[in-house]
CSV table of C-alpha atoms and ligand atoms in Angstrom, one decimal:
chain,number,residue,atom,x,y,z
A,1,UNK,CA,31.4,19.4,21.3
A,2,UNK,CA,31.2,17.3,18.1
A,3,UNK,CA,31.4,19.9,15.3
A,4,UNK,CA,30.1,17.4,12.8
A,5,UNK,CA,26.6,17.5,14.4
A,6,UNK,CA,26.4,21.1,13.2
A,7,UNK,CA,26.8,20.1,9.6
A,8,UNK,CA,23.8,20.8,7.3
A,9,UNK,CA,22.0,17.7,6.1
A,10,UNK,CA,22.8,16.9,2.5
A,11,UNK,CA,19.9,16.0,0.2
A,12,UNK,CA,20.1,12.6,-1.5
A,13,UNK,CA,18.6,13.9,-4.7
A,14,UNK,CA,18.2,17.7,-4.9
A,15,UNK,CA,15.1,18.3,-7.0
A,16,UNK,CA,14.9,21.8,-5.5
A,17,UNK,CA,18.2,22.9,-7.0
A,18,UNK,CA,17.0,22.2,-10.5
A,19,UNK,CA,13.7,23.9,-9.7
A,20,UNK,CA,15.6,27.0,-8.6
A,21,UNK,CA,17.6,27.0,-11.9
A,22,UNK,CA,14.5,26.5,-14.1
A,23,UNK,CA,12.1,28.6,-12.0
A,24,UNK,CA,10.9,31.3,-14.4
A,25,UNK,CA,10.9,29.1,-17.5
A,26,UNK,CA,8.9,26.4,-15.8
A,27,UNK,CA,6.5,28.9,-14.3
A,28,UNK,CA,5.9,30.5,-17.7
A,29,UNK,CA,5.3,27.0,-19.3
A,30,UNK,CA,2.8,26.1,-16.6
A,31,UNK,CA,1.1,29.5,-16.9
A,32,UNK,CA,0.6,28.9,-20.6
A,33,UNK,CA,-1.3,25.7,-19.9
A,34,UNK,CA,-3.3,27.3,-17.1
A,35,UNK,CA,-4.3,30.0,-19.6
A,36,UNK,CA,-5.5,27.7,-22.4
A,37,UNK,CA,-7.0,25.1,-20.0
A,38,UNK,CA,-6.4,22.0,-22.2
A,39,UNK,CA,-5.2,20.0,-19.3
A,40,UNK,CA,-5.6,16.6,-21.0
A,41,UNK,CA,-3.8,16.0,-24.3
A,42,UNK,CA,-3.2,19.7,-24.9
A,43,UNK,CA,-0.8,20.9,-27.6
A,44,UNK,CA,2.2,20.7,-25.3
A,45,UNK,CA,1.9,16.9,-25.2
A,46,UNK,CA,2.4,16.4,-28.9
A,47,UNK,CA,5.2,19.0,-28.9
A,48,UNK,CA,7.0,17.3,-26.1
A,49,UNK,CA,6.6,13.8,-27.7
A,50,UNK,CA,8.2,15.2,-30.9
A,51,UNK,CA,11.1,16.8,-29.0
A,52,UNK,CA,11.7,13.6,-27.0
A,53,UNK,CA,11.7,11.5,-30.2
A,54,UNK,CA,14.3,13.8,-31.8
A,55,UNK,CA,16.4,13.7,-28.6
A,56,UNK,CA,16.7,9.9,-28.6
A,57,UNK,CA,16.6,9.4,-32.4
A,58,UNK,CA,13.4,7.3,-32.3
A,59,UNK,CA,10.4,7.4,-34.7
A,60,UNK,CA,7.7,7.5,-32.0
A,61,UNK,CA,7.1,8.6,-28.5
A,62,UNK,CA,3.7,8.0,-26.8
A,63,UNK,CA,3.6,9.6,-23.4
A,64,UNK,CA,1.5,8.2,-20.6
A,65,UNK,CA,0.8,8.5,-16.9
A,66,UNK,CA,3.8,6.6,-15.4
A,67,UNK,CA,6.7,4.4,-16.2
A,68,UNK,CA,4.8,1.4,-14.9
A,69,UNK,CA,1.9,2.2,-17.4
A,70,UNK,CA,4.5,2.6,-20.2
A,71,UNK,CA,5.7,-1.0,-19.5
A,72,UNK,CA,2.1,-2.3,-19.3
A,73,UNK,CA,1.1,-0.5,-22.5
A,74,UNK,CA,4.1,-1.8,-24.4
A,75,UNK,CA,3.5,-5.4,-23.2
A,76,UNK,CA,-0.1,-5.2,-24.1
A,77,UNK,CA,0.7,-3.8,-27.6
A,78,UNK,CA,3.2,-6.7,-28.0
A,79,UNK,CA,0.3,-9.1,-27.4
A,80,UNK,CA,1.8,-10.5,-24.1
A,81,UNK,CA,-0.8,-12.2,-21.9
A,82,UNK,CA,-1.9,-15.4,-20.1
A,83,UNK,CA,0.5,-18.4,-20.3
A,84,UNK,CA,3.3,-16.2,-21.6
A,85,UNK,CA,6.6,-15.8,-19.8
A,86,UNK,CA,8.4,-12.4,-19.6
A,87,UNK,CA,12.1,-12.6,-18.6
A,88,UNK,CA,13.5,-9.9,-16.4
A,89,UNK,CA,16.2,-9.3,-13.8
A,90,UNK,CA,15.6,-10.1,-10.1
A,91,UNK,CA,17.8,-7.2,-9.1
A,92,UNK,CA,15.6,-4.3,-10.1
A,93,UNK,CA,12.7,-2.1,-8.9
A,94,UNK,CA,9.5,-4.2,-8.5
A,95,UNK,CA,7.7,-2.5,-11.4
A,96,UNK,CA,9.8,-4.4,-14.0
A,97,UNK,CA,8.3,-7.7,-12.9
A,98,UNK,CA,5.0,-6.3,-11.7
A,99,UNK,CA,4.0,-5.4,-15.2
A,100,UNK,CA,4.4,-8.9,-16.5
A,101,UNK,CA,2.0,-10.2,-13.9
A,102,UNK,CA,-0.4,-7.2,-14.5
A,103,UNK,CA,-0.9,-8.3,-18.1
A,104,UNK,CA,-1.6,-11.8,-17.0
A,105,UNK,CA,1.9,-13.2,-17.9
A,106,UNK,CA,4.5,-14.7,-15.6
A,107,UNK,CA,7.8,-13.0,-14.8
A,108,UNK,CA,10.8,-15.4,-15.0
A,109,UNK,CA,14.0,-14.1,-13.3
A,110,UNK,CA,17.4,-13.8,-14.9
A,111,UNK,CA,20.5,-13.1,-12.9
A,112,UNK,CA,22.6,-9.9,-13.4
A,113,UNK,CA,26.3,-9.2,-13.9
A,114,UNK,CA,28.1,-8.1,-10.7
A,115,UNK,CA,30.2,-5.5,-12.5
A,116,UNK,CA,27.3,-3.6,-14.2
A,117,UNK,CA,24.2,-4.6,-12.1
A,118,UNK,CA,22.5,-5.3,-15.4
A,119,UNK,CA,21.0,-8.5,-16.8
A,120,UNK,CA,23.5,-11.1,-17.7
A,121,UNK,CA,22.7,-12.2,-21.3
A,122,UNK,CA,24.4,-15.5,-20.6
A,123,UNK,CA,21.5,-16.4,-18.3
A,124,UNK,CA,18.8,-15.9,-20.8
A,125,UNK,CA,18.8,-19.4,-22.3
A,126,UNK,CA,18.5,-20.9,-18.7
A,127,UNK,CA,15.6,-18.7,-17.9
A,128,UNK,CA,13.8,-19.6,-21.2
A,129,UNK,CA,14.4,-23.3,-20.2
A,130,UNK,CA,12.9,-22.7,-16.7
A,131,UNK,CA,9.9,-20.9,-18.3
A,132,UNK,CA,9.3,-23.9,-20.6
A,133,UNK,CA,9.6,-26.3,-17.7
A,134,UNK,CA,6.9,-24.4,-16.0
A,135,UNK,CA,4.6,-24.8,-19.0
A,136,UNK,CA,4.9,-21.2,-20.1
A,137,UNK,CA,5.6,-19.7,-23.6
A,138,UNK,CA,8.6,-17.4,-23.3
A,139,UNK,CA,7.7,-14.3,-25.4
A,140,UNK,CA,9.6,-11.3,-24.2
A,141,UNK,CA,12.5,-10.0,-22.1
A,142,UNK,CA,12.6,-6.7,-20.1
A,143,UNK,CA,16.3,-5.7,-19.6
A,144,UNK,CA,16.7,-2.7,-17.2
A,145,UNK,CA,19.3,0.0,-17.5
A,146,UNK,CA,19.8,-0.1,-13.8
A,147,UNK,CA,21.1,3.0,-11.9
A,148,UNK,CA,21.4,4.8,-15.2
A,149,UNK,CA,23.8,2.4,-17.0
A,150,UNK,CA,22.7,1.0,-20.3
A,151,UNK,CA,22.4,-2.8,-20.2
A,152,UNK,CA,24.5,-4.8,-22.7
A,153,UNK,CA,21.9,-4.4,-25.5
A,154,UNK,CA,24.0,-6.1,-28.2
A,155,UNK,CA,24.4,-9.3,-26.2
A,156,UNK,CA,20.7,-9.2,-25.1
A,157,UNK,CA,19.5,-8.7,-28.7
A,158,UNK,CA,21.6,-11.7,-29.9
A,159,UNK,CA,20.3,-13.9,-27.1
A,160,UNK,CA,16.7,-12.7,-27.5
A,161,UNK,CA,16.9,-13.4,-31.3
A,162,UNK,CA,18.2,-16.9,-30.7
A,163,UNK,CA,15.2,-17.5,-28.3
A,164,UNK,CA,12.7,-15.6,-30.4
A,165,UNK,CA,11.9,-13.1,-27.6
A,166,UNK,CA,10.6,-9.5,-28.0
A,167,UNK,CA,12.8,-7.0,-26.2
A,168,UNK,CA,11.2,-4.2,-24.1
A,169,UNK,CA,13.9,-2.0,-22.6
A,170,UNK,CA,13.1,-0.6,-19.1
A,171,UNK,CA,14.9,2.7,-19.3
A,172,UNK,CA,13.1,4.3,-16.3
A,173,UNK,CA,16.5,4.9,-14.7
A,174,UNK,CA,18.7,5.0,-17.7
A,175,UNK,CA,16.9,7.2,-20.2
A,176,UNK,CA,19.4,9.7,-21.7
A,177,UNK,CA,22.2,7.1,-21.5
A,178,UNK,CA,24.2,6.0,-24.5
A,179,UNK,CA,25.1,2.5,-25.6
A,180,UNK,CA,27.3,2.0,-28.7
A,181,UNK,CA,27.0,5.7,-29.7
A,182,UNK,CA,23.2,5.6,-29.6
A,183,UNK,CA,20.8,7.0,-27.0
A,184,UNK,CA,18.6,4.6,-25.2
A,185,UNK,CA,15.1,4.5,-26.8
A,186,UNK,CA,16.1,2.7,-29.9
A,187,UNK,CA,17.2,-0.7,-28.5
A,188,UNK,CA,14.8,-3.6,-28.7
A,189,UNK,CA,11.3,-3.4,-30.0
A,190,UNK,CA,10.2,-0.8,-27.6
A,191,UNK,CA,11.5,1.2,-24.6
A,192,UNK,CA,9.6,2.4,-21.6
A,193,UNK,CA,10.7,5.3,-19.4
A,194,UNK,CA,9.5,7.1,-16.3
A,195,UNK,CA,9.3,10.8,-15.5
A,196,UNK,CA,8.9,10.2,-11.7
A,197,UNK,CA,10.5,13.3,-10.1
A,198,UNK,CA,13.6,11.5,-8.7
A,199,UNK,CA,14.5,10.0,-12.1
A,200,UNK,CA,17.4,11.6,-14.1
A,201,UNK,CA,14.7,12.9,-16.5
A,202,UNK,CA,11.7,13.5,-14.2
A,203,UNK,CA,8.7,15.9,-14.2
A,204,UNK,CA,6.8,17.4,-11.2
A,205,UNK,CA,4.4,14.4,-10.7
A,206,UNK,CA,3.9,11.0,-12.4
A,207,UNK,CA,4.6,10.4,-16.0
A,208,UNK,CA,6.1,8.0,-18.5
A,209,UNK,CA,6.5,7.2,-22.2
A,210,UNK,CA,6.7,4.4,-24.6
A,211,UNK,CA,9.4,4.9,-27.3
A,212,UNK,CA,9.6,2.8,-30.5
A,213,UNK,CA,10.6,2.7,-34.1
A,214,UNK,CA,7.8,0.3,-34.9
A,215,UNK,CA,4.9,2.2,-36.5
A,216,UNK,CA,2.3,-0.5,-35.9
A,217,UNK,CA,3.3,-0.9,-32.2
A,218,UNK,CA,3.2,2.8,-31.7
A,219,UNK,CA,-0.3,2.9,-33.2
A,220,UNK,CA,-1.6,0.3,-30.8
A,221,UNK,CA,0.0,2.0,-27.8
A,222,UNK,CA,-1.6,5.3,-28.8
A,223,UNK,CA,-4.9,3.6,-29.0
A,224,UNK,CA,-4.5,1.7,-25.7
A,225,UNK,CA,-3.5,4.7,-23.7
A,226,UNK,CA,-6.9,6.4,-24.3
A,227,UNK,CA,-9.3,3.5,-23.7
A,228,UNK,CA,-8.5,1.5,-26.8
A,229,UNK,CA,-9.9,4.1,-29.2
A,230,UNK,CA,-10.2,3.6,-33.0
A,231,UNK,CA,-10.8,6.3,-35.5
A,232,UNK,CA,-12.2,8.6,-32.8
A,233,UNK,CA,-12.8,8.8,-29.0
A,234,UNK,CA,-16.1,7.0,-29.1
A,235,UNK,CA,-15.0,4.2,-31.5
A,236,UNK,CA,-13.6,1.5,-29.1
A,237,UNK,CA,-11.6,-1.2,-30.9
A,238,UNK,CA,-9.7,-2.7,-27.9
A,239,UNK,CA,-9.8,-2.7,-24.1
A,240,UNK,CA,-7.5,0.1,-23.1
A,241,UNK,CA,-6.8,2.3,-20.1
A,242,UNK,CA,-6.7,6.0,-19.2
A,243,UNK,CA,-3.0,6.7,-19.1
A,244,UNK,CA,-2.1,10.1,-20.4
A,245,UNK,CA,0.7,12.5,-19.5
A,246,UNK,CA,-0.8,15.7,-18.1
A,247,UNK,CA,-0.4,18.7,-20.3
A,248,UNK,CA,1.2,20.6,-17.4
A,249,UNK,CA,3.8,17.9,-17.0
A,250,UNK,CA,4.6,17.8,-20.8
A,251,UNK,CA,5.1,21.6,-20.7
A,252,UNK,CA,7.5,21.2,-17.7
A,253,UNK,CA,9.4,18.3,-19.4
A,254,UNK,CA,10.0,20.4,-22.6
A,255,UNK,CA,11.8,23.0,-20.4
A,256,UNK,CA,13.7,20.3,-18.6
A,257,UNK,CA,14.8,18.6,-21.9
A,258,UNK,CA,16.7,21.8,-22.8
A,259,UNK,CA,19.1,21.3,-19.9
A,260,UNK,CA,19.1,17.5,-19.8
A,261,UNK,CA,22.3,17.0,-21.9
A,262,UNK,CA,24.2,19.5,-19.6
A,263,UNK,CA,22.9,17.7,-16.5
A,264,UNK,CA,24.0,14.3,-17.9
A,265,UNK,CA,27.5,15.8,-18.3
A,266,UNK,CA,27.4,17.2,-14.7
A,267,UNK,CA,26.3,13.8,-13.3
A,268,UNK,CA,29.2,12.1,-15.2
A,269,UNK,CA,31.8,14.6,-13.8
A,270,UNK,CA,30.5,13.9,-10.3
A,271,UNK,CA,30.5,10.2,-10.8
A,272,UNK,CA,34.1,10.3,-12.0
A,273,UNK,CA,35.1,12.3,-9.0
A,274,UNK,CA,33.5,9.8,-6.6
A,275,UNK,CA,35.2,6.9,-8.4
A,276,UNK,CA,38.6,8.5,-8.3
A,277,UNK,CA,38.3,9.2,-4.6
A,278,UNK,CA,36.8,5.9,-3.5
A,279,UNK,CA,38.2,3.4,-5.9
A,280,UNK,CA,40.8,2.1,-3.4
A,281,UNK,CA,38.4,1.5,-0.6
A,282,UNK,CA,35.2,0.3,-2.2
A,283,UNK,CA,34.1,-1.5,-5.4
A,284,UNK,CA,33.1,1.5,-7.6
A,285,UNK,CA,30.8,1.3,-10.6
A,286,UNK,CA,32.1,0.0,-13.9
A,287,UNK,CA,31.1,1.8,-17.1
A,288,UNK,CA,31.8,-0.4,-20.2
A,289,UNK,CA,33.6,1.3,-23.1
A,290,UNK,CA,31.1,2.9,-25.5
A,291,UNK,CA,28.5,3.4,-22.7
A,292,UNK,CA,27.5,6.6,-20.9
A,293,UNK,CA,25.4,6.4,-17.7
A,294,UNK,CA,23.0,9.0,-16.5
A,295,UNK,CA,23.7,8.0,-12.9
A,296,UNK,CA,20.2,7.6,-11.5
A,297,UNK,CA,22.2,6.3,-8.6
A,298,UNK,CA,25.9,6.3,-7.7
A,299,UNK,CA,26.2,2.8,-6.2
A,300,UNK,CA,29.3,1.3,-4.6
A,301,UNK,CA,29.7,-2.2,-3.2
A,302,UNK,CA,31.0,-2.9,0.3
A,303,UNK,CA,31.7,-6.5,1.0
A,304,UNK,CA,32.2,-8.2,4.3
A,305,UNK,CA,29.0,-7.0,6.0
A,306,UNK,CA,30.2,-3.4,6.6
A,307,UNK,CA,27.7,-1.8,4.3
A,308,UNK,CA,25.1,-1.1,7.1
A,309,UNK,CA,27.7,0.4,9.4
A,310,UNK,CA,28.7,2.8,6.6
A,311,UNK,CA,25.1,3.9,6.3
A,312,UNK,CA,24.9,4.6,10.0
A,313,UNK,CA,28.2,6.5,10.1
A,314,UNK,CA,27.2,8.7,7.2
A,315,UNK,CA,23.7,9.3,8.6
A,316,UNK,CA,25.3,10.6,11.9
A,317,UNK,CA,27.1,13.3,9.7
A,318,UNK,CA,23.9,14.3,7.9
A,319,UNK,CA,24.7,12.3,4.8
A,320,UNK,CA,21.8,10.1,3.5
A,321,UNK,CA,22.4,6.9,1.6
A,322,UNK,CA,20.1,4.5,-0.2
A,323,UNK,CA,20.0,0.7,-0.5
A,324,UNK,CA,18.7,-0.2,-3.9
A,325,UNK,CA,17.7,-3.0,-3.6
A,326,UNK,CA,17.9,-4.7,-0.2
A,327,UNK,CA,15.7,-7.7,-1.2
A,328,UNK,CA,15.9,-9.0,-4.8
A,329,UNK,CA,12.5,-9.8,-6.4
A,330,UNK,CA,12.9,-13.6,-6.3
A,331,UNK,CA,12.8,-13.3,-2.4
A,332,UNK,CA,9.9,-10.8,-2.2
A,333,UNK,CA,6.6,-12.1,-0.8
A,334,UNK,CA,4.7,-11.1,-4.0
A,335,UNK,CA,7.3,-12.5,-6.4
A,336,UNK,CA,9.0,-15.5,-4.8
A,337,UNK,CA,6.7,-18.1,-6.4
A,338,UNK,CA,7.8,-17.1,-9.9
A,339,UNK,CA,10.5,-19.2,-11.7
A,340,UNK,CA,14.2,-18.3,-11.7
A,341,UNK,CA,16.6,-19.3,-14.4
A,342,UNK,CA,18.5,-22.6,-14.4
A,343,UNK,CA,21.8,-21.0,-13.4
A,344,UNK,CA,20.2,-19.3,-10.4
A,345,UNK,CA,20.3,-15.7,-9.2
A,346,UNK,CA,23.3,-15.8,-6.8
A,347,UNK,CA,24.7,-12.5,-8.1
A,348,UNK,CA,21.4,-10.7,-7.3
A,349,UNK,CA,21.5,-12.0,-3.8
A,350,UNK,CA,25.1,-10.9,-3.4
A,351,UNK,CA,24.5,-7.4,-4.7
A,352,UNK,CA,21.5,-7.0,-2.4
A,353,UNK,CA,23.8,-7.5,0.5
A,354,UNK,CA,26.6,-5.2,-0.7
A,355,UNK,CA,25.2,-2.2,-2.5
A,356,UNK,CA,24.9,1.3,-1.1
A,357,UNK,CA,24.1,4.5,-3.1
A,358,UNK,CA,25.6,7.9,-2.2
A,359,UNK,CA,23.9,11.3,-2.9
A,360,UNK,CA,23.9,12.0,-6.6
A,361,UNK,CA,22.3,14.7,-8.7
A,362,UNK,CA,23.5,17.2,-11.3
A,363,UNK,CA,23.8,20.1,-8.8
A,364,UNK,CA,26.0,18.3,-6.2
A,365,UNK,CA,28.8,20.9,-5.7
A,366,UNK,CA,32.5,19.9,-5.1
A,367,UNK,CA,32.6,21.0,-1.4
A,368,UNK,CA,29.5,18.9,-0.6
A,369,UNK,CA,30.9,16.0,-2.5
A,370,UNK,CA,34.2,16.3,-0.7
A,371,UNK,CA,32.3,16.1,2.6
A,372,UNK,CA,30.6,12.9,1.5
A,373,UNK,CA,33.9,11.4,0.2
A,374,UNK,CA,35.8,12.4,3.4
A,375,UNK,CA,33.1,10.8,5.6
A,376,UNK,CA,32.9,7.7,3.5
A,377,UNK,CA,36.7,7.2,3.7
A,378,UNK,CA,36.9,7.7,7.4
A,379,UNK,CA,34.0,5.3,8.0
A,380,UNK,CA,35.5,2.6,5.8
A,381,UNK,CA,39.0,2.9,7.4
A,382,UNK,CA,37.7,2.3,10.9
B,1,LIG,C1,13.5,0.2,-13.2
B,1,LIG,C2,12.2,0.9,-13.0
B,1,LIG,N1,11.2,0.5,-13.8
B,1,LIG,C3,9.9,1.0,-13.7
B,1,LIG,C4,9.7,2.1,-12.8
B,1,LIG,C5,8.3,2.6,-12.7
B,1,LIG,O1,8.2,3.9,-13.0
B,1,LIG,P1,7.0,4.8,-12.3
B,1,LIG,O2,7.3,5.0,-10.9
B,1,LIG,O3,7.0,6.1,-13.1
B,1,LIG,O4,5.7,4.0,-12.5
B,1,LIG,C6,10.7,2.6,-12.0
B,1,LIG,C7,10.6,3.7,-11.1
B,1,LIG,O5,9.9,3.9,-10.2
B,1,LIG,C8,12.0,1.9,-12.1
B,1,LIG,O6,13.0,2.4,-11.4
């Protein structure tokens, strides 16, 4: 008998473990909202926005209905629209490029660095040139803090300044992370984040936020997220949308924020353990000096076409894996007609063929992690 078939399946991300820890506190927070019945823009929303702004050291947080909406709201507030180009990586979740198209602009792809999975600032000039060749006005760039690791915001800011681009940081996966001793949320002109449940800082449904130090930009986002209101609800000064964070979700997020720093530490301890145990048989993630990742994913690289065999071997032992992302955006049906930078996107292609993510969450205990490490080592040594 194969004893391994009796092993309990391991969750990839264990949202239930956090739920068990926070149970009574979250239940009480939700009950408070159920009692006062202000389900839309109730008092918990403003309280949470203030807490989140303090957490990341930003002047303004405007919460909204999703991370995708946060990106759309920020682009709209920046005045991005038809005939504009918005630079973004090809190796990311589709929403990063989707939002450029949703506001009527054109996404133009920039390649990423193999070591960090994040946008390569050296490719920005080539993507600006490609945008101009296509008859577009390059207006903004959306770097992504992929898998939780902050992008190289200093290098991006310098290149963006040289090309006169606004910077909108997509911190959906990286919110909570630190770059150059500062939390994400204060890099670029605005930051967008997602509270999708599987994110490092997620709620129990959809949600997102725009974060900025720019008073005027924050005012426009605040107007846009409730139908473009002016001095009151029935004064409509711009075309907006209905994109609010539910009061119940805000109340839940306030409880989760209390334990988020501790969870970031736990994720980092787990990532260190993985890297120490697997560094000799796989390419493990690089964290540049001065950065702290929140490890939305713990992603290794397996060259030589053995990645899929590893996924199959782990699955047979009840260990799930994820491939983020198997097809880079410049090869996706909906995105392949958009321009790519002059130096190409070869690294994005390579990463799509090599990456594999292992289970990662703040409640992954050492025994379970040892099971994953042991199975990964055995599979890769075959
Ligand atoms: C990099 C990135 N950007 C944007 C989003 C969009 O967030 P949401 O699902 O909350 O719309 C996600 C997550 O889904 C993401 O991973």
